[in-house]
CSV table of C-alpha atoms and ligand atoms in Angstrom, one decimal:
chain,number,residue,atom,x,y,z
A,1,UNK,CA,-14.0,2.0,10.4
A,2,UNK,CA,-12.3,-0.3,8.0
A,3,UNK,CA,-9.5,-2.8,9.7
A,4,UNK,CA,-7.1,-2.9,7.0
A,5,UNK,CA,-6.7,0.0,3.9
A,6,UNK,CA,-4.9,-1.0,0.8
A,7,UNK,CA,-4.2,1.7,-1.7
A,8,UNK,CA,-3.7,0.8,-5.3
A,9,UNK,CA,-1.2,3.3,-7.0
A,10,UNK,CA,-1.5,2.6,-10.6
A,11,UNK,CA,-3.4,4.4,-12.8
A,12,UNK,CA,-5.0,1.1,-15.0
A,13,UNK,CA,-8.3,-0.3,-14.3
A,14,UNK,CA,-8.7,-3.8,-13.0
A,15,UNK,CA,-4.8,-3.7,-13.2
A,16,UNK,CA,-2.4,-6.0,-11.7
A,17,UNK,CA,-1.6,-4.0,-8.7
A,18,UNK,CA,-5.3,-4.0,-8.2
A,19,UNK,CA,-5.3,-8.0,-8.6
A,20,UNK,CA,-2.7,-8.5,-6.4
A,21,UNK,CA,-4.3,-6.4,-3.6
A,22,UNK,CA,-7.6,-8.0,-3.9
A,23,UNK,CA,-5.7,-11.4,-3.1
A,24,UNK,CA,-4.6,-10.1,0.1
A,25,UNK,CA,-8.2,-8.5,1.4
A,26,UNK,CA,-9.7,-11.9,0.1
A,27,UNK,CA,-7.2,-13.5,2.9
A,28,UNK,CA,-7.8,-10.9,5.5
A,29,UNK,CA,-11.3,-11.1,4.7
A,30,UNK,CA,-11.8,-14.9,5.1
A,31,UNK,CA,-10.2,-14.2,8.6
A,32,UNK,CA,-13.3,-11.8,9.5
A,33,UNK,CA,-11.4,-8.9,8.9
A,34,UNK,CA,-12.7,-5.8,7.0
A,35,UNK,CA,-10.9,-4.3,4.2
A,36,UNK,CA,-11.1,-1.8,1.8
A,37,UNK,CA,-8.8,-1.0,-1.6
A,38,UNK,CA,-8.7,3.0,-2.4
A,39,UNK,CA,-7.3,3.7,-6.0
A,40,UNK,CA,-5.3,6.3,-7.0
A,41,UNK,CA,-6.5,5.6,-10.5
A,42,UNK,CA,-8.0,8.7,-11.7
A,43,UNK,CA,-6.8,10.9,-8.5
A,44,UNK,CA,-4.0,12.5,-9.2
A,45,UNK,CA,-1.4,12.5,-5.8
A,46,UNK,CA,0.9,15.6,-5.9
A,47,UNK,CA,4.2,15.7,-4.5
A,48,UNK,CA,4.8,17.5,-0.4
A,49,UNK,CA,5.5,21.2,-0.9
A,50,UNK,CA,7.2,21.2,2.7
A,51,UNK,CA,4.8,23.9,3.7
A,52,UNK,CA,4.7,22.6,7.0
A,53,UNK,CA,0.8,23.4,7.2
A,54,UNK,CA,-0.2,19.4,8.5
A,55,UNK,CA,1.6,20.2,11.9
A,56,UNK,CA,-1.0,23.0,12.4
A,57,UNK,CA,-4.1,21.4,11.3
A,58,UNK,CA,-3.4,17.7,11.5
A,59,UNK,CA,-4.7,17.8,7.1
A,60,UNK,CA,-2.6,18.9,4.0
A,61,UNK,CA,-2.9,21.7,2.5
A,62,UNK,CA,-3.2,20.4,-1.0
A,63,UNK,CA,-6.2,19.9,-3.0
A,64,UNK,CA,-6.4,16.6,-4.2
A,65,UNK,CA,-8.0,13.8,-3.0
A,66,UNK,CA,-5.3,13.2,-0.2
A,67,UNK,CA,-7.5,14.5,2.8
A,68,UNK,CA,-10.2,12.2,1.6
A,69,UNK,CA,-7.9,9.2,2.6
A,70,UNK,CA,-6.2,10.3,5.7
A,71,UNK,CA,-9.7,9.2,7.9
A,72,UNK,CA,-10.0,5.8,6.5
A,73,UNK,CA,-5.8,5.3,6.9
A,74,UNK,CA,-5.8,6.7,10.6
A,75,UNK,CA,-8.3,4.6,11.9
A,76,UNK,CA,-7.4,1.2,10.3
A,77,UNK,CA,-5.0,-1.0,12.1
A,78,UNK,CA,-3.3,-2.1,8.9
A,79,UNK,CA,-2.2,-0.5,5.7
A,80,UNK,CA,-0.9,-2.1,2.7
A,81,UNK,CA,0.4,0.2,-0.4
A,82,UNK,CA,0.7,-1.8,-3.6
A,83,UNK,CA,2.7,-0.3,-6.8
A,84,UNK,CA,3.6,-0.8,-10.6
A,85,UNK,CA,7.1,-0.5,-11.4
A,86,UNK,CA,7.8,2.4,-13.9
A,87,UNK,CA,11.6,2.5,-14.9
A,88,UNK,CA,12.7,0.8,-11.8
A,89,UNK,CA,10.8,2.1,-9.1
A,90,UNK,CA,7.7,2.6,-7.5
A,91,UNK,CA,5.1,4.7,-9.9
A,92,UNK,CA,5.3,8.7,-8.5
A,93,UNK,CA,2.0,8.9,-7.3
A,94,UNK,CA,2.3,6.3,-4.9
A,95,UNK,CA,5.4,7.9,-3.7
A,96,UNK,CA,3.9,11.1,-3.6
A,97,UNK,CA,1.2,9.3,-1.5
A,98,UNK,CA,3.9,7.6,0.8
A,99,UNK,CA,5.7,11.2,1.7
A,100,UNK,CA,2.8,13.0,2.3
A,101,UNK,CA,0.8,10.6,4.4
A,102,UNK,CA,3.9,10.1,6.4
A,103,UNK,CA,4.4,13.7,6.8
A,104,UNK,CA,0.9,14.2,8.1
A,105,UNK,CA,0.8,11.4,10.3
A,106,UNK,CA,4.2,12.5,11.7
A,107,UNK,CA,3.6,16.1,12.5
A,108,UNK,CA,0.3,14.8,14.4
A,109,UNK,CA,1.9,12.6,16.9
A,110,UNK,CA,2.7,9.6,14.4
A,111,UNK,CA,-0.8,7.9,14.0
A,112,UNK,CA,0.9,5.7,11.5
A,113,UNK,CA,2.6,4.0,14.9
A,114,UNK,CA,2.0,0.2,15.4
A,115,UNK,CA,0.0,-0.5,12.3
A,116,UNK,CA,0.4,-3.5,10.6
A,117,UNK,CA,1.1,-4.1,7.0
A,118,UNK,CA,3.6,-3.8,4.2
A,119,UNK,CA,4.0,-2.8,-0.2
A,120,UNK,CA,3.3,-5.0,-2.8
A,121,UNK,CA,4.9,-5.0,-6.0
A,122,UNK,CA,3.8,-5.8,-9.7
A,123,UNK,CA,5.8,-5.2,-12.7
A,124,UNK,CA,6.2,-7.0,-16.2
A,125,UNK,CA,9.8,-8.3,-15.8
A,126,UNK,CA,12.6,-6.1,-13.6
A,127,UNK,CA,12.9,-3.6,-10.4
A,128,UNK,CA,10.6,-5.2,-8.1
A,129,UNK,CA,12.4,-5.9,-5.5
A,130,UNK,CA,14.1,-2.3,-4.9
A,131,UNK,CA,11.0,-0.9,-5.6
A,132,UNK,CA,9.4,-2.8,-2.3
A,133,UNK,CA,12.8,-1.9,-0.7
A,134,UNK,CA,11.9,2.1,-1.7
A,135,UNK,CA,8.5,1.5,-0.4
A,136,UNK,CA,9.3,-0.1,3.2
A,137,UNK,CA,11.7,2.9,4.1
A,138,UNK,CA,8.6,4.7,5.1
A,139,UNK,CA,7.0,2.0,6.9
A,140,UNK,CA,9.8,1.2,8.9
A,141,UNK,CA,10.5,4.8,9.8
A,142,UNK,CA,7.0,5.1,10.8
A,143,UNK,CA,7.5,2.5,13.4
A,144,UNK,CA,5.0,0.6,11.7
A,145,UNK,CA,5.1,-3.4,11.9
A,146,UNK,CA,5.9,-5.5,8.5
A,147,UNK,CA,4.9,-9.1,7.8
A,148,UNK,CA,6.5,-11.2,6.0
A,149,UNK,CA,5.5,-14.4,3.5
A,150,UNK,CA,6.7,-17.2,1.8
A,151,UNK,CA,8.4,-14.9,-0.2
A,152,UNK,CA,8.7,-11.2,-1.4
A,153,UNK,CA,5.4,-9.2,-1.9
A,154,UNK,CA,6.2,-9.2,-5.8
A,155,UNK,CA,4.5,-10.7,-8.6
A,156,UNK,CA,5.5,-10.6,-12.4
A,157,UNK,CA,2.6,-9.3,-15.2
A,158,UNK,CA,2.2,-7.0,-18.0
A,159,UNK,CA,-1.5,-6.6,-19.3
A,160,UNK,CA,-4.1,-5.7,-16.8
A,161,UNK,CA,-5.0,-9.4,-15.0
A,162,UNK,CA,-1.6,-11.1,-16.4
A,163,UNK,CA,-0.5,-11.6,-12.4
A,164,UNK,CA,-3.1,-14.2,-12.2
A,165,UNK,CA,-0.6,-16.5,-14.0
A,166,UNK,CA,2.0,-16.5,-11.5
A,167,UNK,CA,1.0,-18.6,-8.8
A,168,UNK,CA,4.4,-18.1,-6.7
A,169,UNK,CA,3.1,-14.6,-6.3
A,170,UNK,CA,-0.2,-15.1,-5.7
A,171,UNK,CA,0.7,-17.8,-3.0
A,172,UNK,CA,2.8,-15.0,-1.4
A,173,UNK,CA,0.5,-12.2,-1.2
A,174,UNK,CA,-2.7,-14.6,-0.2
A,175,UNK,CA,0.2,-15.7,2.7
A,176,UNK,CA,1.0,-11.8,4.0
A,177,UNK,CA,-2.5,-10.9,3.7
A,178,UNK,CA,-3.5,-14.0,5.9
A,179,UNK,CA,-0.5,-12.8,8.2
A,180,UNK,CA,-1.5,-9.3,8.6
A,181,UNK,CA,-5.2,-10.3,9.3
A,182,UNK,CA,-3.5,-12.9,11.8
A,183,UNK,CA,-1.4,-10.2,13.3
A,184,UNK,CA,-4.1,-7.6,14.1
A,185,UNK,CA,-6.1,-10.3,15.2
A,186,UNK,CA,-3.3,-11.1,18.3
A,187,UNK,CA,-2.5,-7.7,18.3
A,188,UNK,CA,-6.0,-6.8,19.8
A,189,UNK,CA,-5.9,-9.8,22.5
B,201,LIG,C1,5.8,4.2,-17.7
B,201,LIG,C2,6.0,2.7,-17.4
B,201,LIG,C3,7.2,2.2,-16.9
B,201,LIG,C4,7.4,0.8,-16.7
B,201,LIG,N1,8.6,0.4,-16.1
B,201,LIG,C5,8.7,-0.9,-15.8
B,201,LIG,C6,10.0,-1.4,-15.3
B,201,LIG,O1,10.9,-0.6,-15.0
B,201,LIG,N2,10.1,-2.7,-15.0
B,201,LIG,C7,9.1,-3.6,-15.3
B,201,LIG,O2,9.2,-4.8,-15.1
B,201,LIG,N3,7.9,-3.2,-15.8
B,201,LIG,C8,7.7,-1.8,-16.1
B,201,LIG,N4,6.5,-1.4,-16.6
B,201,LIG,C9,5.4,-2.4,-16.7
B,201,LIG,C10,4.4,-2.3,-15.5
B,201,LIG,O3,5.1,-2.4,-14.3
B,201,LIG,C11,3.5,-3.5,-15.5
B,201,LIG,O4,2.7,-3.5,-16.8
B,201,LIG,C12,2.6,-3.6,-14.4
B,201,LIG,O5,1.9,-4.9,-14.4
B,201,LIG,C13,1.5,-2.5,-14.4
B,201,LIG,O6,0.7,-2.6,-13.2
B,201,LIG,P1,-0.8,-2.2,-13.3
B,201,LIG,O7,-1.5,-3.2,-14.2
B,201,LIG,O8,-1.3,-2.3,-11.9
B,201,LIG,O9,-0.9,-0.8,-13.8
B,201,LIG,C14,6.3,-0.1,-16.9
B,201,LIG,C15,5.1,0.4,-17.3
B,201,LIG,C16,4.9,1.8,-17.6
B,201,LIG,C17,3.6,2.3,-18.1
């Protein structure tokens, strides 16, 4: 069991979303905390068909590499879901991702309940803040619990590794990633 998932949905190697998750498990790390990052890079995530299948056998019915993710996801105690931004919001697959996990975990007694966590969002100059906005919808209706930071889980780059150079953003996702750590951690007293 891993304590906290994070799920890159860009498609880029050592990309920014990528960066900008590894800063958060290095904070939930360095408070003893396991973590783990799952990339969508190179997995394809379709979209729901509605098929209602997941409220029979608790998996969906699709054949990508969803299934493969729903173990690790149902038994951590925190999820974080990082994005680009493509034309203004979050990139498809990771919405893809968002609906159908969601829809599993919902038809099965809500196992996303409780969990701790929250999006992050990279993009070169515009969107990001609607783009978390579109992203927490599910994580609210989920009845999941958000943390906050010093400021929005954004941070502004371009080429793969530019985030490193804004130290605003970096600040705030090493902050929500030492908050959701910190939050599990009282959680489990
Ligand atoms: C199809 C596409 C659409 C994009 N749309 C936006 C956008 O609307 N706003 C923006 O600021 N950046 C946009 N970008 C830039 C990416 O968000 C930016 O390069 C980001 O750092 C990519 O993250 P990654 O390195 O994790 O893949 C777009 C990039 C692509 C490929």
């Amino acid at each position: 069991m891993t304590d906290v998932v994070l799920i890159s949905g860009s498609p880029r190697a050592k990309g920014n979303t990528e960066f900008a998750l590894n800063v958060c498990k290095d904070a939930i790390e360095k408070r003893g905390l396991s973590a783990k990052i799952i990339s969508l890079r190179g997995n394809p995530i379709q979209g729901c068909i509605a098929c209602g299948e997941c409220g029979k056998n608790g998996k969906c019915c699709l054949k990508d590499g969803l299934n493969d993710m729903l173990d690790d996801i149902k038994e951590a105690d925190g999820l974080i879901l990082g994005a680009p931004v493509y034309f203004g919001t979050a990139r498809g697959d990771m919405m893809n991702l968002i609906q159908r996990v969601s829809m599993v975990a919902r038809a099965n007694g809500n196992w996303l309940s409780g969990k701790v966590g929250g999006p992050v969002v990279v993009a070169r100059r515009g969107g990001l803040t609607s783009t978390l906005q579109e992203m927490l919808m599910s994580f609210f209706i989920s009845d999941m619990i958000v943390c906050g930071s010093s400021y929005w889980n954004i941070a502004f780059g371009h080429a793969p590794g530019d985030v490193a150079k804004d130290a605003e953003g970096m600040a705030t996702l090493e902050k929500f990633g030492d908050n959701v750590a910190k939050l599990i951690i009282q959680l489990r007293k």
